[in-house]
PDB file of C-alpha atoms (C1' of nucleotides) in Angstrom:
ATOM      1  CA  MET A 151      15.126  -0.304 -14.135  1.00 97.00           C
ATOM      2  CA  LYS A 152      11.639   0.847 -13.233  1.00 98.00           C
ATOM      3  CA  ILE A 153      10.048  -0.371  -9.997  1.00 98.00           C
ATOM      4  CA  ALA A 154       6.615   0.493  -8.617  1.00 98.00           C
ATOM      5  CA  THR A 155       4.137  -0.082  -5.814  1.00 98.00           C
ATOM      6  CA  TRP A 156       0.341  -0.032  -5.935  1.00 98.00           C
ATOM      7  CA  ASN A 157      -2.315  -0.871  -3.379  1.00 98.00           C
ATOM      8  CA  VAL A 158      -5.039  -2.170  -5.697  1.00 98.00           C
ATOM      9  CA  ASN A 159      -7.823  -2.708  -3.104  1.00 98.00           C
ATOM     10  CA  SER A 160      -8.909  -6.081  -4.562  1.00 97.00           C
ATOM     11  CA  LEU A 161      -7.028  -7.527  -7.513  1.00 98.00           C
ATOM     12  CA  ASN A 162     -10.192  -9.356  -8.510  1.00 97.00           C
ATOM     13  CA  VAL A 163     -11.796  -5.991  -9.260  1.00 97.00           C
ATOM     14  CA  ARG A 164      -8.656  -4.197 -10.434  1.00 97.00           C
ATOM     15  CA  LEU A 165      -6.978  -6.780 -12.687  1.00 98.00           C
ATOM     16  CA  PRO A 166      -7.954  -4.940 -15.895  1.00 97.00           C
ATOM     17  CA  HIS A 167      -6.369  -1.743 -14.569  1.00 98.00           C
ATOM     18  CA  VAL A 168      -3.222  -3.605 -13.575  1.00 98.00           C
ATOM     19  CA  LEU A 169      -2.879  -5.306 -16.965  1.00 98.00           C
ATOM     20  CA  ASP A 170      -3.414  -2.012 -18.789  1.00 98.00           C
ATOM     21  CA  TRP A 171      -0.869  -0.291 -16.567  1.00 98.00           C
ATOM     22  CA  LEU A 172       1.738  -3.016 -17.084  1.00 98.00           C
ATOM     23  CA  ALA A 173       1.240  -2.798 -20.836  1.00 98.00           C
ATOM     24  CA  SER A 174       1.602   0.979 -20.985  1.00 98.00           C
ATOM     25  CA  GLU A 175       4.262   1.561 -18.309  1.00 98.00           C
ATOM     26  CA  GLN A 176       6.347  -1.605 -18.718  1.00 98.00           C
ATOM     27  CA  PRO A 177       7.769  -1.627 -15.168  1.00 98.00           C
ATOM     28  CA  ASP A 178      10.482  -4.157 -14.350  1.00 98.00           C
ATOM     29  CA  VAL A 179       8.910  -4.752 -10.949  1.00 98.00           C
ATOM     30  CA  LEU A 180       5.412  -4.018  -9.654  1.00 98.00           C
ATOM     31  CA  CYS A 181       4.566  -4.657  -6.005  1.00 98.00           C
ATOM     32  CA  LEU A 182       0.874  -4.992  -5.179  1.00 98.00           C
ATOM     33  CA  GLN A 183      -0.932  -4.779  -1.857  1.00 98.00           C
ATOM     34  CA  GLU A 184      -4.463  -5.685  -0.804  1.00 98.00           C
ATOM     35  CA  THR A 185      -4.996  -8.303  -3.485  1.00 98.00           C
ATOM     36  CA  LYS A 186      -7.694  -9.748  -1.168  1.00 97.00           C
ATOM     37  CA  GLN A 187      -7.640 -13.191  -2.718  1.00 97.00           C
ATOM     38  CA  GLU A 188      -6.297 -16.654  -2.016  1.00 96.00           C
ATOM     39  CA  ASP A 189      -3.315 -17.869  -4.016  1.00 96.00           C
ATOM     40  CA  SER A 190      -5.582 -20.239  -5.968  1.00 96.00           C
ATOM     41  CA  LYS A 191      -7.479 -17.216  -7.363  1.00 96.00           C
ATOM     42  CA  PHE A 192      -4.391 -15.198  -8.260  1.00 97.00           C
ATOM     43  CA  PRO A 193      -4.209 -14.454 -12.030  1.00 98.00           C
ATOM     44  CA  TYR A 194      -0.833 -16.063 -12.746  1.00 97.00           C
ATOM     45  CA  ALA A 195      -1.823 -16.963 -16.323  1.00 98.00           C
ATOM     46  CA  ALA A 196      -2.965 -13.468 -17.311  1.00 98.00           C
ATOM     47  CA  LEU A 197       0.264 -11.986 -15.941  1.00 98.00           C
ATOM     48  CA  GLN A 198       2.371 -14.581 -17.727  1.00 98.00           C
ATOM     49  CA  GLU A 199       0.612 -13.685 -20.978  1.00 98.00           C
ATOM     50  CA  ALA A 200       1.542 -10.075 -20.267  1.00 98.00           C
ATOM     51  CA  GLY A 201       5.185 -11.157 -20.035  1.00 98.00           C
ATOM     52  CA  TYR A 202       5.597 -11.196 -16.267  1.00 98.00           C
ATOM     53  CA  HIS A 203       6.614 -13.590 -13.533  1.00 98.00           C
ATOM     54  CA  ALA A 204       4.510 -13.321 -10.382  1.00 98.00           C
ATOM     55  CA  LEU A 205       4.711 -14.216  -6.709  1.00 98.00           C
ATOM     56  CA  HIS A 206       1.718 -13.984  -4.413  1.00 98.00           C
ATOM     57  CA  SER A 207       1.011 -14.372  -0.718  1.00 98.00           C
ATOM     58  CA  GLY A 208      -2.694 -13.885  -0.181  1.00 97.00           C
ATOM     59  CA  GLN A 209      -5.807 -14.643   1.797  1.00 97.00           C
ATOM     60  CA  LYS A 210      -9.529 -14.161   1.431  1.00 95.00           C
ATOM     61  CA  THR A 211     -11.080 -10.721   2.102  1.00 95.00           C
ATOM     62  CA  TYR A 212      -8.072  -8.927   3.586  1.00 96.00           C
ATOM     63  CA  ASN A 213      -4.406  -8.153   2.891  1.00 97.00           C
ATOM     64  CA  GLY A 214      -2.449 -10.056   0.246  1.00 98.00           C
ATOM     65  CA  VAL A 215       0.800  -8.990  -1.464  1.00 98.00           C
ATOM     66  CA  ALA A 216       2.352  -9.760  -4.840  1.00 98.00           C
ATOM     67  CA  ILE A 217       5.617  -9.156  -6.680  1.00 98.00           C
ATOM     68  CA  ILE A 218       5.271  -8.996 -10.457  1.00 98.00           C
ATOM     69  CA  SER A 219       8.545  -8.889 -12.398  1.00 98.00           C
ATOM     70  CA  LYS A 220       9.981  -9.216 -15.882  1.00 98.00           C
ATOM     71  CA  GLN A 221      12.992 -11.137 -14.615  1.00 98.00           C
ATOM     72  CA  LEU A 222      12.748 -14.316 -12.597  1.00 98.00           C
ATOM     73  CA  PRO A 223      12.457 -13.562  -8.858  1.00 98.00           C
ATOM     74  CA  GLN A 224      14.986 -15.375  -6.676  1.00 98.00           C
ATOM     75  CA  ALA A 225      15.522 -16.163  -2.977  1.00 98.00           C
ATOM     76  CA  VAL A 226      11.826 -15.738  -2.198  1.00 98.00           C
ATOM     77  CA  GLN A 227      10.813 -15.077   1.409  1.00 98.00           C
ATOM     78  CA  PHE A 228       7.244 -15.057   2.747  1.00 98.00           C
ATOM     79  CA  GLY A 229       6.449 -12.826   5.715  1.00 98.00           C
ATOM     80  CA  ILE A 230       8.844 -11.503   8.340  1.00 98.00           C
ATOM     81  CA  PRO A 231      11.199 -14.289   9.463  1.00 97.00           C
ATOM     82  CA  GLY A 232      10.673 -15.191  13.116  1.00 96.00           C
ATOM     83  CA  TYR A 233       7.478 -13.139  13.400  1.00 97.00           C
ATOM     84  CA  VAL A 234       4.285 -15.183  13.521  1.00 95.00           C
ATOM     85  CA  ASP A 235       1.508 -13.380  11.648  1.00 96.00           C
ATOM     86  CA  GLU A 236      -1.703 -14.805  10.212  1.00 95.00           C
ATOM     87  CA  GLN A 237      -2.017 -11.763   7.958  1.00 97.00           C
ATOM     88  CA  LYS A 238      -0.355 -11.904   4.546  1.00 98.00           C
ATOM     89  CA  ARG A 239       1.506  -8.607   4.443  1.00 98.00           C
ATOM     90  CA  VAL A 240       5.108  -9.157   3.352  1.00 98.00           C
ATOM     91  CA  LEU A 241       6.734 -10.749   0.329  1.00 98.00           C
ATOM     92  CA  THR A 242      10.432 -10.511  -0.520  1.00 98.00           C
ATOM     93  CA  ALA A 243      12.503 -11.575  -3.517  1.00 98.00           C
ATOM     94  CA  THR A 244      15.664 -10.649  -5.352  1.00 98.00           C
ATOM     95  CA  VAL A 245      15.029  -9.326  -8.864  1.00 98.00           C
ATOM     96  CA  ALA A 246      17.917  -8.326 -11.132  1.00 97.00           C
ATOM     97  CA  GLY A 247      20.221  -8.079  -8.131  1.00 97.00           C
ATOM     98  CA  VAL A 248      17.919  -5.844  -6.074  1.00 98.00           C
ATOM     99  CA  ARG A 249      16.317  -7.117  -2.870  1.00 98.00           C
ATOM    100  CA  ILE A 250      12.641  -6.204  -3.302  1.00 98.00           C
ATOM    101  CA  VAL A 251      10.555  -6.075  -0.117  1.00 98.00           C
ATOM    102  CA  CYS A 252       6.822  -5.666  -0.774  1.00 98.00           C
ATOM    103  CA  ALA A 253       4.949  -4.649   2.386  1.00 98.00           C
ATOM    104  CA  TYR A 254       1.385  -3.874   3.378  1.00 98.00           C
ATOM    105  CA  ILE A 255       1.854  -2.234   6.751  1.00 98.00           C
ATOM    106  CA  PRO A 256      -1.176  -2.454   9.060  1.00 97.00           C
ATOM    107  CA  ASN A 257      -3.605   0.457   9.088  1.00 97.00           C
ATOM    108  CA  GLY A 258      -4.012   0.682  12.857  1.00 96.00           C
ATOM    109  CA  GLN A 259      -7.624   1.939  12.719  1.00 94.00           C
ATOM    110  CA  SER A 260      -7.296   4.404  15.635  1.00 94.00           C
ATOM    111  CA  LEU A 261      -4.880   5.114  18.463  1.00 95.00           C
ATOM    112  CA  GLU A 262      -7.230   3.460  20.961  1.00 93.00           C
ATOM    113  CA  SER A 263      -7.594   0.273  18.921  1.00 94.00           C
ATOM    114  CA  ASP A 264      -5.879  -3.061  19.510  1.00 93.00           C
ATOM    115  CA  LYS A 265      -5.043  -2.802  15.802  1.00 95.00           C
ATOM    116  CA  TYR A 266      -2.830   0.195  16.577  1.00 96.00           C
ATOM    117  CA  GLN A 267      -0.791  -1.873  19.041  1.00 96.00           C
ATOM    118  CA  TYR A 268      -0.577  -4.615  16.413  1.00 96.00           C
ATOM    119  CA  LYS A 269       0.692  -2.012  13.920  1.00 97.00           C
ATOM    120  CA  LEU A 270       3.448  -0.784  16.249  1.00 97.00           C
ATOM    121  CA  GLY A 271       4.537  -4.306  17.197  1.00 97.00           C
ATOM    122  CA  TRP A 272       4.460  -5.348  13.562  1.00 98.00           C
ATOM    123  CA  LEU A 273       6.608  -2.361  12.571  1.00 98.00           C
ATOM    124  CA  GLN A 274       9.136  -3.210  15.270  1.00 98.00           C
ATOM    125  CA  ALA A 275       9.427  -6.745  13.884  1.00 98.00           C
ATOM    126  CA  LEU A 276       9.835  -5.335  10.367  1.00 98.00           C
ATOM    127  CA  THR A 277      12.584  -2.900  11.323  1.00 98.00           C
ATOM    128  CA  ASP A 278      14.453  -5.518  13.396  1.00 98.00           C
ATOM    129  CA  TRP A 279      14.408  -7.911  10.459  1.00 98.00           C
ATOM    130  CA  LEU A 280      15.336  -5.233   7.890  1.00 98.00           C
ATOM    131  CA  GLN A 281      18.483  -4.386   9.868  1.00 97.00           C
ATOM    132  CA  GLN A 282      19.649  -7.952   9.251  1.00 98.00           C
ATOM    133  CA  GLU A 283      18.372  -8.087   5.692  1.00 98.00           C
ATOM    134  CA  LEU A 284      20.303  -4.935   4.765  1.00 98.00           C
ATOM    135  CA  LYS A 285      23.563  -6.546   5.870  1.00 98.00           C
ATOM    136  CA  GLN A 286      22.865  -9.522   3.602  1.00 97.00           C
ATOM    137  CA  HIS A 287      21.497  -7.422   0.735  1.00 98.00           C
ATOM    138  CA  PRO A 288      22.989  -3.908   0.523  1.00 98.00           C
ATOM    139  CA  LYS A 289      20.930  -3.161  -2.583  1.00 98.00           C
ATOM    140  CA  LEU A 290      17.455  -3.164  -1.044  1.00 98.00           C
ATOM    141  CA  ALA A 291      14.163  -1.399  -1.751  1.00 98.00           C
ATOM    142  CA  LEU A 292      11.163  -1.401   0.589  1.00 98.00           C
ATOM    143  CA  LEU A 293       8.039  -0.737  -1.448  1.00 98.00           C
ATOM    144  CA  GLY A 294       4.473  -0.658  -0.281  1.00 98.00           C
ATOM    145  CA  ASP A 295       1.538   0.837   1.503  1.00 98.00           C
ATOM    146  CA  TYR A 296       3.144   2.086   4.720  1.00 98.00           C
ATOM    147  CA  ASN A 297      -0.046   3.561   6.161  1.00 98.00           C
ATOM    148  CA  ILE A 298       2.173   6.356   7.470  1.00 98.00           C
ATOM    149  CA  ALA A 299       2.271   9.940   6.181  1.00 98.00           C
ATOM    150  CA  PRO A 300       5.833  10.841   7.195  1.00 98.00           C
ATOM    151  CA  GLU A 301       5.495  14.624   7.384  1.00 98.00           C
ATOM    152  CA  ASP A 302       2.797  17.278   7.518  1.00 97.00           C
ATOM    153  CA  ARG A 303       3.463  18.146   3.875  1.00 98.00           C
ATOM    154  CA  ASP A 304       2.252  14.609   3.081  1.00 98.00           C
ATOM    155  CA  VAL A 305      -1.189  15.429   4.509  1.00 98.00           C
ATOM    156  CA  HIS A 306      -3.858  17.567   2.825  1.00 97.00           C
ATOM    157  CA  ASP A 307      -5.054  19.038   6.142  1.00 96.00           C
ATOM    158  CA  PRO A 308      -2.428  18.545   8.852  1.00 97.00           C
ATOM    159  CA  ALA A 309      -4.513  20.344  11.485  1.00 96.00           C
ATOM    160  CA  ALA A 310      -7.503  18.067  10.944  1.00 95.00           C
ATOM    161  CA  TRP A 311      -5.301  14.959  10.981  1.00 96.00           C
ATOM    162  CA  ALA A 312      -3.054  15.986  13.891  1.00 95.00           C
ATOM    163  CA  GLY A 313      -2.370  13.109  16.261  1.00 94.00           C
ATOM    164  CA  GLN A 314      -4.554  10.632  14.389  1.00 96.00           C
ATOM    165  CA  VAL A 315      -3.630   7.218  13.065  1.00 97.00           C
ATOM    166  CA  LEU A 316      -1.349   7.378   9.968  1.00 97.00           C
ATOM    167  CA  VAL A 317       0.288  10.583  11.258  1.00 97.00           C
ATOM    168  CA  SER A 318       0.796   9.940  14.994  1.00 97.00           C
ATOM    169  CA  ALA A 319       4.205  10.554  16.562  1.00 97.00           C
ATOM    170  CA  PRO A 320       4.965   6.855  17.270  1.00 97.00           C
ATOM    171  CA  GLU A 321       4.237   5.920  13.638  1.00 98.00           C
ATOM    172  CA  ARG A 322       6.354   8.766  12.303  1.00 98.00           C
ATOM    173  CA  ALA A 323       9.135   7.753  14.702  1.00 98.00           C
ATOM    174  CA  VAL A 324       9.220   4.311  13.096  1.00 98.00           C
ATOM    175  CA  PHE A 325       9.455   5.893   9.645  1.00 98.00           C
ATOM    176  CA  GLN A 326      12.368   7.969  10.925  1.00 98.00           C
ATOM    177  CA  GLN A 327      13.917   4.778  12.302  1.00 98.00           C
ATOM    178  CA  LEU A 328      13.862   3.365   8.770  1.00 98.00           C
ATOM    179  CA  LEU A 329      15.638   6.474   7.502  1.00 98.00           C
ATOM    180  CA  ASP A 330      18.152   6.242  10.348  1.00 98.00           C
ATOM    181  CA  MET A 331      19.113   2.716   9.300  1.00 97.00           C
ATOM    182  CA  GLY A 332      20.220   4.125   5.958  1.00 98.00           C
ATOM    183  CA  LEU A 333      17.059   3.989   3.870  1.00 98.00           C
ATOM    184  CA  HIS A 334      16.001   6.976   1.772  1.00 98.00           C
ATOM    185  CA  ASP A 335      12.532   8.168   0.783  1.00 98.00           C
ATOM    186  CA  SER A 336      13.097   8.094  -2.978  1.00 98.00           C
ATOM    187  CA  PHE A 337      10.189  10.464  -3.661  1.00 98.00           C
ATOM    188  CA  ARG A 338      11.957  13.188  -1.667  1.00 98.00           C
ATOM    189  CA  LEU A 339      15.257  12.759  -3.506  1.00 98.00           C
ATOM    190  CA  PHE A 340      13.695  14.867  -6.239  1.00 98.00           C
ATOM    191  CA  GLU A 341      11.792  18.119  -6.533  1.00 98.00           C
ATOM    192  CA  GLN A 342       8.062  17.428  -6.244  1.00 98.00           C
ATOM    193  CA  ALA A 343       4.892  19.452  -6.553  1.00 97.00           C
ATOM    194  CA  ASP A 344       3.243  20.587  -3.329  1.00 97.00           C
ATOM    195  CA  ASN A 345       0.274  18.505  -2.231  1.00 97.00           C
ATOM    196  CA  SER A 346       1.499  15.280  -3.835  1.00 98.00           C
ATOM    197  CA  PHE A 347      -0.507  12.336  -2.512  1.00 98.00           C
ATOM    198  CA  SER A 348      -0.856   8.604  -3.248  1.00 98.00           C
ATOM    199  CA  TRP A 349      -4.240   7.943  -1.615  1.00 98.00           C
ATOM    200  CA  TRP A 350      -7.567   9.774  -1.637  1.00 98.00           C
ATOM    201  CA  ASP A 351     -10.731   8.859   0.245  1.00 96.00           C
ATOM    202  CA  TYR A 352     -13.514   7.575  -1.981  1.00 96.00           C
ATOM    203  CA  ARG A 353     -15.898   9.803  -0.026  1.00 94.00           C
ATOM    204  CA  MET A 354     -16.462  13.552  -0.281  1.00 93.00           C
ATOM    205  CA  ALA A 355     -14.990  13.731  -3.791  1.00 94.00           C
ATOM    206  CA  GLY A 356     -11.584  13.333  -2.171  1.00 96.00           C
ATOM    207  CA  PHE A 357      -9.672  12.859  -5.411  1.00 97.00           C
ATOM    208  CA  ARG A 358     -11.314  15.714  -7.301  1.00 96.00           C
ATOM    209  CA  ARG A 359     -10.578  18.047  -4.384  1.00 96.00           C
ATOM    210  CA  ASN A 360      -7.106  16.533  -3.823  1.00 97.00           C
ATOM    211  CA  LEU A 361      -7.893  15.691  -0.200  1.00 96.00           C
ATOM    212  CA  GLY A 362      -5.235  13.013   0.074  1.00 97.00           C
ATOM    213  CA  LEU A 363      -2.311  11.525   1.936  1.00 98.00           C
ATOM    214  CA  ARG A 364       1.091  10.303   0.796  1.00 98.00           C
ATOM    215  CA  ILE A 365       1.248   6.900   2.483  1.00 98.00           C
ATOM    216  CA  ASP A 366       2.667   4.688  -0.295  1.00 98.00           C
ATOM    217  CA  HIS A 367       6.444   4.823  -0.448  1.00 98.00           C
ATOM    218  CA  ILE A 368       9.569   3.417  -2.048  1.00 98.00           C
ATOM    219  CA  LEU A 369      12.504   3.501   0.366  1.00 98.00           C
ATOM    220  CA  VAL A 370      15.910   2.621  -1.044  1.00 98.00           C
ATOM    221  CA  SER A 371      19.163   1.646   0.628  1.00 98.00           C
ATOM    222  CA  GLU A 372      22.301   3.754   0.475  1.00 97.00           C
ATOM    223  CA  ALA A 373      23.735   1.494  -2.234  1.00 97.00           C
ATOM    224  CA  LEU A 374      20.767   2.241  -4.510  1.00 98.00           C
ATOM    225  CA  LYS A 375      20.377   5.930  -3.752  1.00 98.00           C
ATOM    226  CA  ALA A 376      22.935   7.283  -6.213  1.00 97.00           C
ATOM    227  CA  GLY A 377      21.350   5.321  -9.059  1.00 98.00           C
ATOM    228  CA  CYS A 378      17.889   6.810  -8.606  1.00 98.00           C
ATOM    229  CA  SER A 379      16.983   9.116 -11.467  1.00 98.00           C
ATOM    230  CA  ARG A 380      13.267   9.853 -11.086  1.00 98.00           C
ATOM    231  CA  CYS A 381      10.372   9.131  -8.723  1.00 98.00           C
ATOM    232  CA  TRP A 382       6.771  10.072  -9.318  1.00 98.00           C
ATOM    233  CA  ILE A 383       3.175   9.338  -8.434  1.00 98.00           C
ATOM    234  CA  ASP A 384       1.110   8.212 -11.428  1.00 98.00           C
ATOM    235  CA  LYS A 385      -2.360   9.633 -10.895  1.00 98.00           C
ATOM    236  CA  ALA A 386      -3.755   8.278 -14.169  1.00 98.00           C
ATOM    237  CA  PRO A 387      -5.182   5.004 -12.759  1.00 98.00           C
ATOM    238  CA  ARG A 388      -7.025   6.959 -10.036  1.00 98.00           C
ATOM    239  CA  LYS A 389      -8.999   8.717 -12.793  1.00 97.00           C
ATOM    240  CA  LEU A 390     -10.380   5.513 -14.310  1.00 96.00           C
ATOM    241  CA  GLU A 391     -13.824   4.039 -13.750  1.00 95.00           C
ATOM    242  CA  ARG A 392     -13.961   2.057 -10.506  1.00 96.00           C
ATOM    243  CA  PRO A 393     -10.430   2.926  -9.366  1.00 97.00           C
ATOM    244  CA  SER A 394      -8.469   1.798  -6.344  1.00 98.00           C
ATOM    245  CA  ASP A 395      -8.311   4.522  -3.704  1.00 97.00           C
ATOM    246  CA  HIS A 396      -4.483   4.339  -4.043  1.00 98.00           C
ATOM    247  CA  THR A 397      -2.459   5.076  -7.158  1.00 98.00           C
ATOM    248  CA  PRO A 398       0.992   3.801  -8.217  1.00 98.00           C
ATOM    249  CA  VAL A 399       4.292   5.239  -7.001  1.00 98.00           C
ATOM    250  CA  VAL A 400       7.104   4.662  -9.504  1.00 98.00           C
ATOM    251  CA  LEU A 401      10.910   4.836  -9.260  1.00 98.00           C
ATOM    252  CA  GLU A 402      13.489   4.749 -12.036  1.00 98.00           C
ATOM    253  CA  LEU A 403      16.992   3.649 -11.087  1.00 98.00           C
ATOM    254  CA  HIS A 404      20.075   1.900 -12.350  1.00 92.00           C
ATOM    255  CA  SER A 405      21.299  -0.565  -9.761  1.00 82.00           C
ATOM    256  CA  ALA A 406      24.728  -1.389 -11.219  1.00 70.00           C
TER     257      ALA A 406
ATOM    258  C1'  DA B 164     -23.441  16.564  11.496  1.00 89.78           C
ATOM    259  C1'  DT B 165     -17.903  11.253  13.240  1.00 89.78           C
ATOM    260  C1'  DG B 166     -21.344  10.807   7.989  1.00 89.78           C
ATOM    261  C1'  DG B 167     -19.521  10.281   3.206  1.00 89.78           C
ATOM    262  C1'  DC B 168     -17.485   5.398  -0.648  1.00 89.78           C
ATOM    263  C1'  DG B 169     -16.235   0.840  -2.079  1.00 89.78           C
ATOM    264  C1'  DA B 170     -15.162  -4.212  -1.373  1.00 89.78           C
ATOM    265  C1'  DT B 171     -16.353  -8.173   0.940  1.00 89.78           C
ATOM    266  C1'  DT B 172     -18.952 -11.408   3.601  1.00 89.78           C
ATOM    267  C1'  DT B 173     -21.687 -11.591   7.593  1.00 89.78           C
ATOM    268  C1'  DC B 174     -25.278 -10.354   1.834  1.00 89.78           C
ATOM    269  C1'  DT B 175     -32.629  -5.581   2.153  1.00 89.78           C
ATOM    270  C1'  DA B 176     -26.699  -5.447   7.194  1.00 89.78           C
ATOM    271  C1'  DA B 177     -22.138  -5.322   9.230  1.00 89.78           C
ATOM    272  C1'  DT B 178     -17.159  -4.653   9.035  1.00 89.78           C
ATOM    273  C1'  DC B 179     -13.042  -2.720   7.440  1.00 89.78           C
ATOM    274  C1'  DG B 180     -10.081   0.430   5.162  1.00 89.78           C
ATOM    275  C1'  DA B 181      -7.453   5.272   5.632  1.00 89.78           C
TER     276       DA B 181
END
DNA sequence: ATGGCGATTTCTAATCGA
């Protein structure tokens, strides 16, 4: 089984890249973030033609998440249960026996911003809910744009970024909290090249100079950990014309 | 030098993302 996550920064713009990537990589599950479109605009037909089922929870301009899968998704859940949020950031479904949680965690903007407080409160709601969800679904994967670089080695210039949003101590503490509840950062289960990132700023030739951050992650529960065989960042889509600023993170596992 | 780029709506300008 191959599962992946990709913040596409507008599916309207990036649909050709997504269709090409599905055709070449043939993932069993692809989680998207920042589709930036209402459900009525979501390209269900094009994905069906490509051989995929699709779930979408979207809105105009901002946010929006999707789960694209070869097998029929079951037990679909929109958002975080019990947490009222206008922003479409979470979509959950069971695919081939694995509980797939697709999340677009808030950016936070800056430590002084109200958006940072929203991010921390949102993360608390997510972790509280995941504790329960894990009991119901031991085989669980949390895929998405976390907007958190967990360690300094996930940052191209830790000194320049020190204390800022995406790397601040409270954000990293929440990431640790996820690990403490028995989730594992699948990327770090395997040997990886230094300076591996999943996002690069469009400005200052960030990608060419590899000035990036690793903020897109696939966390897996204890029950899935042993079955993981490979995790990698696919930089190919970032090299295309008019790319997303994020690139896919991919995990191979057998869940049986 | 707090900018830069790209997407979107607010559309010869402003806001957001990370």
